[in-house]
PDB file of C-alpha atoms in Angstrom:
ATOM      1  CA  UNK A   1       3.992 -14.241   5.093  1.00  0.00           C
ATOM      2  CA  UNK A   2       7.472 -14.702   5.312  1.00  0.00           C
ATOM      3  CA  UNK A   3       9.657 -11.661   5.848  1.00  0.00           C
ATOM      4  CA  UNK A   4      12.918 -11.092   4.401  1.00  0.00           C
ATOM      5  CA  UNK A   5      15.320  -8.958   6.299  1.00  0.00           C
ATOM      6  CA  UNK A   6      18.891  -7.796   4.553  1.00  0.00           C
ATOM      7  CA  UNK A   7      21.570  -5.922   6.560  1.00  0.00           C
ATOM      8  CA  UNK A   8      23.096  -3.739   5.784  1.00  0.00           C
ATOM      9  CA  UNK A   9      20.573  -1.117   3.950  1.00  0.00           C
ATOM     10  CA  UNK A  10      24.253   0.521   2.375  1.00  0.00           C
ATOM     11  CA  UNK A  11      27.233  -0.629   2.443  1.00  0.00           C
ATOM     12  CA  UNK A  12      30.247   1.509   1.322  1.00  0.00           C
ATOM     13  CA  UNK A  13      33.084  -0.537  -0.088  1.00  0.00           C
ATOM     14  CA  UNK A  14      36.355  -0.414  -2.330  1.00  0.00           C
ATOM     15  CA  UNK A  15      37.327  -1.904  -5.167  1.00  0.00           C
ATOM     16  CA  UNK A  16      39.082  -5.464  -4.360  1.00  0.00           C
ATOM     17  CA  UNK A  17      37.014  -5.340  -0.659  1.00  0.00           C
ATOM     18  CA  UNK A  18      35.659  -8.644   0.300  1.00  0.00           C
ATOM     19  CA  UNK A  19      32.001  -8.007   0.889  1.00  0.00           C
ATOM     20  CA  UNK A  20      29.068  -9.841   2.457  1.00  0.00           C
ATOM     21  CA  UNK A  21      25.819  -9.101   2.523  1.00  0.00           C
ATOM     22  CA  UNK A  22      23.190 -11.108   4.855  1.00  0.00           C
ATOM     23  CA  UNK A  23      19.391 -12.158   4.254  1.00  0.00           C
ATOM     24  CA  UNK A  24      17.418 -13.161   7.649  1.00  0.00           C
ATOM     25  CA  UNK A  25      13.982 -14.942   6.857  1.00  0.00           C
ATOM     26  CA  UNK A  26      11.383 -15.093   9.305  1.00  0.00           C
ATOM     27  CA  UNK A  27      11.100 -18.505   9.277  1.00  0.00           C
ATOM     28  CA  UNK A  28      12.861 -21.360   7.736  1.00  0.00           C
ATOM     29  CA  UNK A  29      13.339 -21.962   3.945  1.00  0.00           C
ATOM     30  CA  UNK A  30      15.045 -24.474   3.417  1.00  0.00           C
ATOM     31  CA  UNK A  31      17.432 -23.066   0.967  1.00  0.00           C
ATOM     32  CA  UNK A  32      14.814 -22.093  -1.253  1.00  0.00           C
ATOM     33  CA  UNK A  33      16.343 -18.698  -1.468  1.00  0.00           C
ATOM     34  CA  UNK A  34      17.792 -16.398  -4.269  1.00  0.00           C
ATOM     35  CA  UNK A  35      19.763 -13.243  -4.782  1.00  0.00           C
ATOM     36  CA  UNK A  36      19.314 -10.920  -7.283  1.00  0.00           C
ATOM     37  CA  UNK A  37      21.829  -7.426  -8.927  1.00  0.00           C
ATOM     38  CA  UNK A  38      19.845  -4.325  -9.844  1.00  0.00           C
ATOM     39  CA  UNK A  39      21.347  -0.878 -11.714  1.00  0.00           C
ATOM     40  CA  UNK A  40      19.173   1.918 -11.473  1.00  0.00           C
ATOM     41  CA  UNK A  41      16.881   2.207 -14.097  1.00  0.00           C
ATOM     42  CA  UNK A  42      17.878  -1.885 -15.436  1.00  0.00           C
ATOM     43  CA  UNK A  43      15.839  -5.191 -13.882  1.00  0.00           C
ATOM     44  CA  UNK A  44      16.749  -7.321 -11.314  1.00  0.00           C
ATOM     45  CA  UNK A  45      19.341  -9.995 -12.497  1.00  0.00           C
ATOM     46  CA  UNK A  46      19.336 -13.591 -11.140  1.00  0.00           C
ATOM     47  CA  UNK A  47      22.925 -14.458  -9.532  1.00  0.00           C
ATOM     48  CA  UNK A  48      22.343 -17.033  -7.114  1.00  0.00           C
ATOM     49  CA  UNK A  49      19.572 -19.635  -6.951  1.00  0.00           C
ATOM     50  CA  UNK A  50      19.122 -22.578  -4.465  1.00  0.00           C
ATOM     51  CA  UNK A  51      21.351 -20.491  -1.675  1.00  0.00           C
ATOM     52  CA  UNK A  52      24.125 -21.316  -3.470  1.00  0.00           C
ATOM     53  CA  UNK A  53      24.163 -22.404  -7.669  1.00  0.00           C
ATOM     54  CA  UNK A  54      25.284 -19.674  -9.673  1.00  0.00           C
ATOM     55  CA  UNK A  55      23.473 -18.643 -12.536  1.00  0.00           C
ATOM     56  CA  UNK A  56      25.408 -19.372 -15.741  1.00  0.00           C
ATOM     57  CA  UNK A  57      27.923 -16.551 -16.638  1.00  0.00           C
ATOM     58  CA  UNK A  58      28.019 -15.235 -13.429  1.00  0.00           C
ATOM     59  CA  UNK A  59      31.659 -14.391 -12.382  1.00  0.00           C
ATOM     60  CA  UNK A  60      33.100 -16.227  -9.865  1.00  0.00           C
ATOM     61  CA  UNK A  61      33.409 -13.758  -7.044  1.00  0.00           C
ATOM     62  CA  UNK A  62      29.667 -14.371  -6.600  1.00  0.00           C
ATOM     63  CA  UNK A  63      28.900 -16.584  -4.142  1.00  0.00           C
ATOM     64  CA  UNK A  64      26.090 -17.812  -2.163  1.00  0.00           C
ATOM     65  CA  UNK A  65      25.784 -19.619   1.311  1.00  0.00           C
ATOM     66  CA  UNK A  66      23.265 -20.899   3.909  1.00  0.00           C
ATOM     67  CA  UNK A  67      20.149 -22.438   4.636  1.00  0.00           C
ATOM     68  CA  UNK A  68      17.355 -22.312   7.177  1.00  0.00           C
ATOM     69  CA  UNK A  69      17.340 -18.773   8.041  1.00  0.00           C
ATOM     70  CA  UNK A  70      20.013 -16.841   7.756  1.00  0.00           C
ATOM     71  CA  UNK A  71      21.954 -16.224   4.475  1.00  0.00           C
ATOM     72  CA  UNK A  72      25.091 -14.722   3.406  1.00  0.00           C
ATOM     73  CA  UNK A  73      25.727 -12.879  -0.521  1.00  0.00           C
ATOM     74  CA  UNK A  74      29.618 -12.659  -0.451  1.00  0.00           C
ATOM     75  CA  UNK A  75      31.757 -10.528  -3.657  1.00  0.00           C
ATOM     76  CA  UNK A  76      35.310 -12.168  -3.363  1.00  0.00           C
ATOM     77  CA  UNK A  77      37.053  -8.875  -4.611  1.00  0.00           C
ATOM     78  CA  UNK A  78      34.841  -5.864  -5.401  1.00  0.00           C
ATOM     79  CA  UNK A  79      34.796  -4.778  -8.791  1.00  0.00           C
ATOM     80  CA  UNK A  80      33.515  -1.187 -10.653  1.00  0.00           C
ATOM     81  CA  UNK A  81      30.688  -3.328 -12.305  1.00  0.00           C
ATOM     82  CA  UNK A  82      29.411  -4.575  -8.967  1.00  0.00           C
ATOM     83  CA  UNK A  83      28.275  -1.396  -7.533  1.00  0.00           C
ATOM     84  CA  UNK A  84      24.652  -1.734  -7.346  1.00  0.00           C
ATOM     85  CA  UNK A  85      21.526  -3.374  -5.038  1.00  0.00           C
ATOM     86  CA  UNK A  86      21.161  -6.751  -4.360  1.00  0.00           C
ATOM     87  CA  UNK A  87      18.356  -8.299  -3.301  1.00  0.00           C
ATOM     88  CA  UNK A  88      17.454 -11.770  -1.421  1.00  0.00           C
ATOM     89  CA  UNK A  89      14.178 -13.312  -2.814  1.00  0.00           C
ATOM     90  CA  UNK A  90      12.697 -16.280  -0.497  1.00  0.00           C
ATOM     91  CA  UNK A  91      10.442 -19.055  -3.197  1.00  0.00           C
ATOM     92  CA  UNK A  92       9.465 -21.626  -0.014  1.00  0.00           C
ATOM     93  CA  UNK A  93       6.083 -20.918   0.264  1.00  0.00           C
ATOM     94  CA  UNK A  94       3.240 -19.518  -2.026  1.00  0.00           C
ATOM     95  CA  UNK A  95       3.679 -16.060  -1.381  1.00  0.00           C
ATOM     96  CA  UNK A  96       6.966 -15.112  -3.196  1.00  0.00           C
ATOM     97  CA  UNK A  97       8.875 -12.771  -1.002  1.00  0.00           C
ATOM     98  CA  UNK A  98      12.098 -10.117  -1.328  1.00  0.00           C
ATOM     99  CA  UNK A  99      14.518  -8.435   1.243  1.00  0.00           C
ATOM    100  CA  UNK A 100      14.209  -4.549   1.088  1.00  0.00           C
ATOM    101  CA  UNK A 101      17.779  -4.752  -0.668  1.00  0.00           C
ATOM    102  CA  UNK A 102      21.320  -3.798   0.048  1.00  0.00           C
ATOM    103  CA  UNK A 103      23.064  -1.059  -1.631  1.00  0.00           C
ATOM    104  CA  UNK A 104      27.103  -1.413  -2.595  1.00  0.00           C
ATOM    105  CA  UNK A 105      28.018   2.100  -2.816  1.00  0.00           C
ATOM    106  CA  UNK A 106      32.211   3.137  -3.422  1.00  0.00           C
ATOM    107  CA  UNK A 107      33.794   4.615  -0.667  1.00  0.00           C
TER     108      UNK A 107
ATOM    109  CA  UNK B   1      18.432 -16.334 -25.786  1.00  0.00           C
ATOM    110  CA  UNK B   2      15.345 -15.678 -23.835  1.00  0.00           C
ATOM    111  CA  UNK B   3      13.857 -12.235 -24.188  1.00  0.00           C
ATOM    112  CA  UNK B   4      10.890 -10.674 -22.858  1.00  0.00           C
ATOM    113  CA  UNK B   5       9.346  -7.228 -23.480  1.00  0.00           C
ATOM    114  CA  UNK B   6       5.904  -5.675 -21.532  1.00  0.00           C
ATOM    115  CA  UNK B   7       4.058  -3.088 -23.131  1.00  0.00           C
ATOM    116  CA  UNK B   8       0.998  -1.208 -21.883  1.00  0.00           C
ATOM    117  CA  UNK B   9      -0.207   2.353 -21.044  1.00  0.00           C
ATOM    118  CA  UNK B  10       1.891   4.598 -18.506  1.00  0.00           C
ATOM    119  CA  UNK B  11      -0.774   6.113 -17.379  1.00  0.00           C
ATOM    120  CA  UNK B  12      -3.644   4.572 -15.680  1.00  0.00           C
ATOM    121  CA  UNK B  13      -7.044   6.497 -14.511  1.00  0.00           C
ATOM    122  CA  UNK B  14      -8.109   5.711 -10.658  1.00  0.00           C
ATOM    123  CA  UNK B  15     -10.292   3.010 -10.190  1.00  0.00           C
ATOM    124  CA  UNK B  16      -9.801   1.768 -14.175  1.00  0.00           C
ATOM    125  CA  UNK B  17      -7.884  -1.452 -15.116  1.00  0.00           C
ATOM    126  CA  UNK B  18      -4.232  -1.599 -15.700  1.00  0.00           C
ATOM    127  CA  UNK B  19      -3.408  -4.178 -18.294  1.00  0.00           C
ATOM    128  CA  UNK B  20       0.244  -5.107 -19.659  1.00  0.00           C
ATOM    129  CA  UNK B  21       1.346  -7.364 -22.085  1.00  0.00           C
ATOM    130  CA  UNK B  22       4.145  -9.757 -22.278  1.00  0.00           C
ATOM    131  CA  UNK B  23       5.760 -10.617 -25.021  1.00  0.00           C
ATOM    132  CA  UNK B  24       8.304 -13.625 -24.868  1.00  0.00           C
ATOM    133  CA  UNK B  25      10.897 -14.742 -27.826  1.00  0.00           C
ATOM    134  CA  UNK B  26      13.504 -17.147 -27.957  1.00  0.00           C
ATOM    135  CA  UNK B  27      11.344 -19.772 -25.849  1.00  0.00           C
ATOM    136  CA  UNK B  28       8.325 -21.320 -26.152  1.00  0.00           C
ATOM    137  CA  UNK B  29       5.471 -20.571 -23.232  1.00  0.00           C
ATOM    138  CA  UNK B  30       4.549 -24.179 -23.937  1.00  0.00           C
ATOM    139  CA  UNK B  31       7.778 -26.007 -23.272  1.00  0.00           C
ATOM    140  CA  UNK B  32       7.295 -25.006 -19.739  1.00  0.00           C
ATOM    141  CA  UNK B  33       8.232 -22.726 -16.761  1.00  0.00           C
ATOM    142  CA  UNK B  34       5.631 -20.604 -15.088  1.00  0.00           C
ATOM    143  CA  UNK B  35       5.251 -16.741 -16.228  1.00  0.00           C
ATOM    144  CA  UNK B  36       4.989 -13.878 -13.541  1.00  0.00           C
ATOM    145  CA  UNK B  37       4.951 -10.626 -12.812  1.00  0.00           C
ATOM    146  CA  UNK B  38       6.571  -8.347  -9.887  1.00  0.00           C
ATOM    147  CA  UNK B  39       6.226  -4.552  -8.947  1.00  0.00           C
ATOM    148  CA  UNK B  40       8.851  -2.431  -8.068  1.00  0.00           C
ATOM    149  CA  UNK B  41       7.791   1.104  -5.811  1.00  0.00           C
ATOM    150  CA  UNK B  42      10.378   3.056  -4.001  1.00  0.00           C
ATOM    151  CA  UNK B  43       8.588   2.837  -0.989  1.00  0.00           C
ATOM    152  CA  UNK B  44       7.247  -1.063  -0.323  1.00  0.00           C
ATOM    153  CA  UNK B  45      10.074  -2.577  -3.018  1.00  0.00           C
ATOM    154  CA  UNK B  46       9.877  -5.253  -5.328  1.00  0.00           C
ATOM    155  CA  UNK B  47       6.296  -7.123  -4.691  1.00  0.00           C
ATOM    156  CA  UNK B  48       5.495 -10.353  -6.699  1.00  0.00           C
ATOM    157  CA  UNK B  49       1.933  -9.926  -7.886  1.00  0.00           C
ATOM    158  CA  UNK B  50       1.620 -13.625  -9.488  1.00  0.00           C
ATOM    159  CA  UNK B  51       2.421 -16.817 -11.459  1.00  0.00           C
ATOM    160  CA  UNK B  52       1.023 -18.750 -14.327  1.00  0.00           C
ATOM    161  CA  UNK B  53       1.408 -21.842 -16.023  1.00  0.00           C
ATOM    162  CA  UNK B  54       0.494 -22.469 -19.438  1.00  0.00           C
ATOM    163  CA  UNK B  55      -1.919 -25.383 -18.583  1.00  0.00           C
ATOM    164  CA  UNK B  56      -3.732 -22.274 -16.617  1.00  0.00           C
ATOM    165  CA  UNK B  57      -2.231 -23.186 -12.832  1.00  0.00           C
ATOM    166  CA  UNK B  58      -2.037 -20.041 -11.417  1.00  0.00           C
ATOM    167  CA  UNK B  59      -0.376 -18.739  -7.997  1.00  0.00           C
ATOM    168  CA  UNK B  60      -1.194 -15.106  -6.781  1.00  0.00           C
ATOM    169  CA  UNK B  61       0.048 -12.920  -4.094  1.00  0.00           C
ATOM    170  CA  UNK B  62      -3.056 -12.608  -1.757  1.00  0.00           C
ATOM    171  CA  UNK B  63      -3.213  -9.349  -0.992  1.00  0.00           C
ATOM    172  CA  UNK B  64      -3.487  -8.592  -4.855  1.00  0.00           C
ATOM    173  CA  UNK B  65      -5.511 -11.869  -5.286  1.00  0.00           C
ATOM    174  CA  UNK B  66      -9.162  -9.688  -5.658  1.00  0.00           C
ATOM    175  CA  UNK B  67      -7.867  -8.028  -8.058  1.00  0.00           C
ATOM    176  CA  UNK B  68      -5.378  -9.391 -10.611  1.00  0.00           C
ATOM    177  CA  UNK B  69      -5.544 -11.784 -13.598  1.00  0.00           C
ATOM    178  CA  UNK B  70      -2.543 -12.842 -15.438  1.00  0.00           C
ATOM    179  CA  UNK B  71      -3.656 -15.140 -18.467  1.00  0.00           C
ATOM    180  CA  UNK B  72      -1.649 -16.723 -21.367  1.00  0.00           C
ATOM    181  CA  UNK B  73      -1.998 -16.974 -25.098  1.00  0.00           C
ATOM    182  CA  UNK B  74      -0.090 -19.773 -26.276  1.00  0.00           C
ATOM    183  CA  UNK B  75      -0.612 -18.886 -29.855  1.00  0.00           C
ATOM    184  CA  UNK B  76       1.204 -15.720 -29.894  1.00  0.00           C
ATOM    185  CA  UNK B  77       3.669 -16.828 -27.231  1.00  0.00           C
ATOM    186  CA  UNK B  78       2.227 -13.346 -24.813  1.00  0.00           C
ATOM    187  CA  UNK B  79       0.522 -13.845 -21.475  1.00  0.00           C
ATOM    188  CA  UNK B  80      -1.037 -10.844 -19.918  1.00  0.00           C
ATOM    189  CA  UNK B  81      -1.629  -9.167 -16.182  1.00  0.00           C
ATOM    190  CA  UNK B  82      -4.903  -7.022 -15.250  1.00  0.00           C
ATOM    191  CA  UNK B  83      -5.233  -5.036 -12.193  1.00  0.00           C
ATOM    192  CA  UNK B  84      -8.551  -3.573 -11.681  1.00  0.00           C
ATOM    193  CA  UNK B  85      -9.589  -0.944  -9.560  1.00  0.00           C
ATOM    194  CA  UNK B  86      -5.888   0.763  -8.940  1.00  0.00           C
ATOM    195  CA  UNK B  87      -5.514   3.515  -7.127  1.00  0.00           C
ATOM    196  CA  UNK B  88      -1.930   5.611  -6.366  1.00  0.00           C
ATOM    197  CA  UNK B  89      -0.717   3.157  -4.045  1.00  0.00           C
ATOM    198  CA  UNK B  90      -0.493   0.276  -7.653  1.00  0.00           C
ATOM    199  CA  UNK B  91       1.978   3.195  -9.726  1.00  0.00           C
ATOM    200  CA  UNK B  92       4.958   1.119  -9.764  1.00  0.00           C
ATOM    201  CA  UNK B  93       7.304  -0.112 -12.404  1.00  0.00           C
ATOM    202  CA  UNK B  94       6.270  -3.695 -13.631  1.00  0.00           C
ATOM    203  CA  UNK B  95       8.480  -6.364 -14.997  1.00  0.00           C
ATOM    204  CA  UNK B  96       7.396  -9.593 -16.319  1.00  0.00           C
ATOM    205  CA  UNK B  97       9.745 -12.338 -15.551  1.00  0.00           C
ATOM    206  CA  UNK B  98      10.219 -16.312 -15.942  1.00  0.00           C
ATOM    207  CA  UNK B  99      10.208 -18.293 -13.260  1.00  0.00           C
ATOM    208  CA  UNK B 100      10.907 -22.042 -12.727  1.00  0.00           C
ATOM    209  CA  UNK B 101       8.976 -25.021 -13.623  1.00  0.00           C
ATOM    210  CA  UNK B 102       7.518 -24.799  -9.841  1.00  0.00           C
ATOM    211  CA  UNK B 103       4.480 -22.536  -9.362  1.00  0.00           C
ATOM    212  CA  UNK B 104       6.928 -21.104  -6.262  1.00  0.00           C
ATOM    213  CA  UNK B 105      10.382 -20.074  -7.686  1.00  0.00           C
ATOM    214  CA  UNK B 106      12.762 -17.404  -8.830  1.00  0.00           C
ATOM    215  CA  UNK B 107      13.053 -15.565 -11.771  1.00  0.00           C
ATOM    216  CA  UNK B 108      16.297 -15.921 -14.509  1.00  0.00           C
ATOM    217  CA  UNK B 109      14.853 -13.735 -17.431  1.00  0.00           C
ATOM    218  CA  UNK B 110      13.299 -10.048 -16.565  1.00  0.00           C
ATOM    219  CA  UNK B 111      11.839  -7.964 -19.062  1.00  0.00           C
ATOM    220  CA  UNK B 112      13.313  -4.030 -18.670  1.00  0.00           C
ATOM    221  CA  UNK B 113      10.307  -2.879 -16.759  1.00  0.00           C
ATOM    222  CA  UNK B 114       7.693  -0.570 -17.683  1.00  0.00           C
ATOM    223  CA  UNK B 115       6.527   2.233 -15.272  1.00  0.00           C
ATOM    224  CA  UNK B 116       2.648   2.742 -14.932  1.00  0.00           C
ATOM    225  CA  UNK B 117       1.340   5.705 -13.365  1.00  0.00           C
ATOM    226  CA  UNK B 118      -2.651   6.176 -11.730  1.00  0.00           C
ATOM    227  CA  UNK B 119      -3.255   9.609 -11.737  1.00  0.00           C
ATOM    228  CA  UNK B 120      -6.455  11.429 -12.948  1.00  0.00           C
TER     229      UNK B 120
END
């Protein structure tokens, strides 16, 4: 299998705050990776597919970098509607994988 | 605009068989794209379970593999998941998703997630 490690677990951030958020795969994916938003109680939505190509209609302060192993999510400028957990998903091999998730919280 | 909505019982008896449906509008199961679903549990996350084509290629997470089926009806544009023999550790909320036209990919439309429950 390959694990999917995201750091931080939390993250406590402002509004306008860069943030990044990094995935760590056990093993190299190529860049066979995507990210994911979740809201409690909502399902996950797509942001980032291919490390990097944003889904259509998501803003532009989403953006997506790396390949191989490690990963980065990065939010340009923190905004209220961005508070919530994100989550890496790894689609290189057969066994579909997902980070543990990393939860924007306000500070 | 794809949609997709599951439907099932939210309770399950231990050692019965959980089954959900998956109804999808806006898009064709047909035209393409492989059609999965993924757990969600507080304590070992999201968890895909498995993927299916329409032509009947399938891809399934192994260490669900004994026990799941996901099939597809074409006619009413609805494929389907059965878990058998579930015990506490398979309460979860499931979402059915779509993924890409590879049997390994991610997912761009979610359904809103249904939780099941085993408990006698």
């Amino acid at each position: 299998d390959i694990q999917m490690t995201q750091s931080p677990s939390t993250l406590s951030a402002s509004i306008g705050d860069r943030v990044t958020i990094t995935c760590r795969a056990s093993q190299s994916i190529n860049t066979w990776l995507a990210w994911y938003q979740q809201k409690p109680g909502k399902a996950p939505k797509l942001l980032i597919y291919s490390a990097s190509s944003s889904e259509s209609g998501v803003p532009s302060r989403f953006s997506g970098s790396g390949s191989g192993t490690e990963f980065t999510l990065t939010i340009s400028s923190l905004q209220p509607d961005d508070f919530a957990t994100y989550y890496c998903q790894q689609y290189s091999s057969s066994l579909l994988t997902f980070g543990g998730g990393t939860k924007v919280e306000i500070k | 605009q794809v949609q997709l909505q599951e439907s099932g019982p939210g309770l399950v008896k231990p050692s019965e068989t959980l089954s959900l449906t998956c109804g999808v509008s806006g898009y064709s199961i047909t035209s393409g794209y492989y059609w999965g679903w993924i757990r969600q549990t507080p304590g070992k996350g999201l968890e895909w379970i498995g993927n299916m084509y329409h032509s009947g290629t399938a891809y399934y997470n192994p260490s669900l593999k004994s026990r799941v089926t996901i099939f597809i009806d074409t006619s009413s544009n609805h494929f389907y998941l059965e878990l058998s023999s579930v015990t506490a550790a398979d309460t979860a909320v499931y979402y059915c998703a779509r993924g890409d036209h590879y049997g390994y990919s991610y997912f761009d439309f979610w359904s809103q997630g249904t939780l099941v429950t085993v408990s006698s």
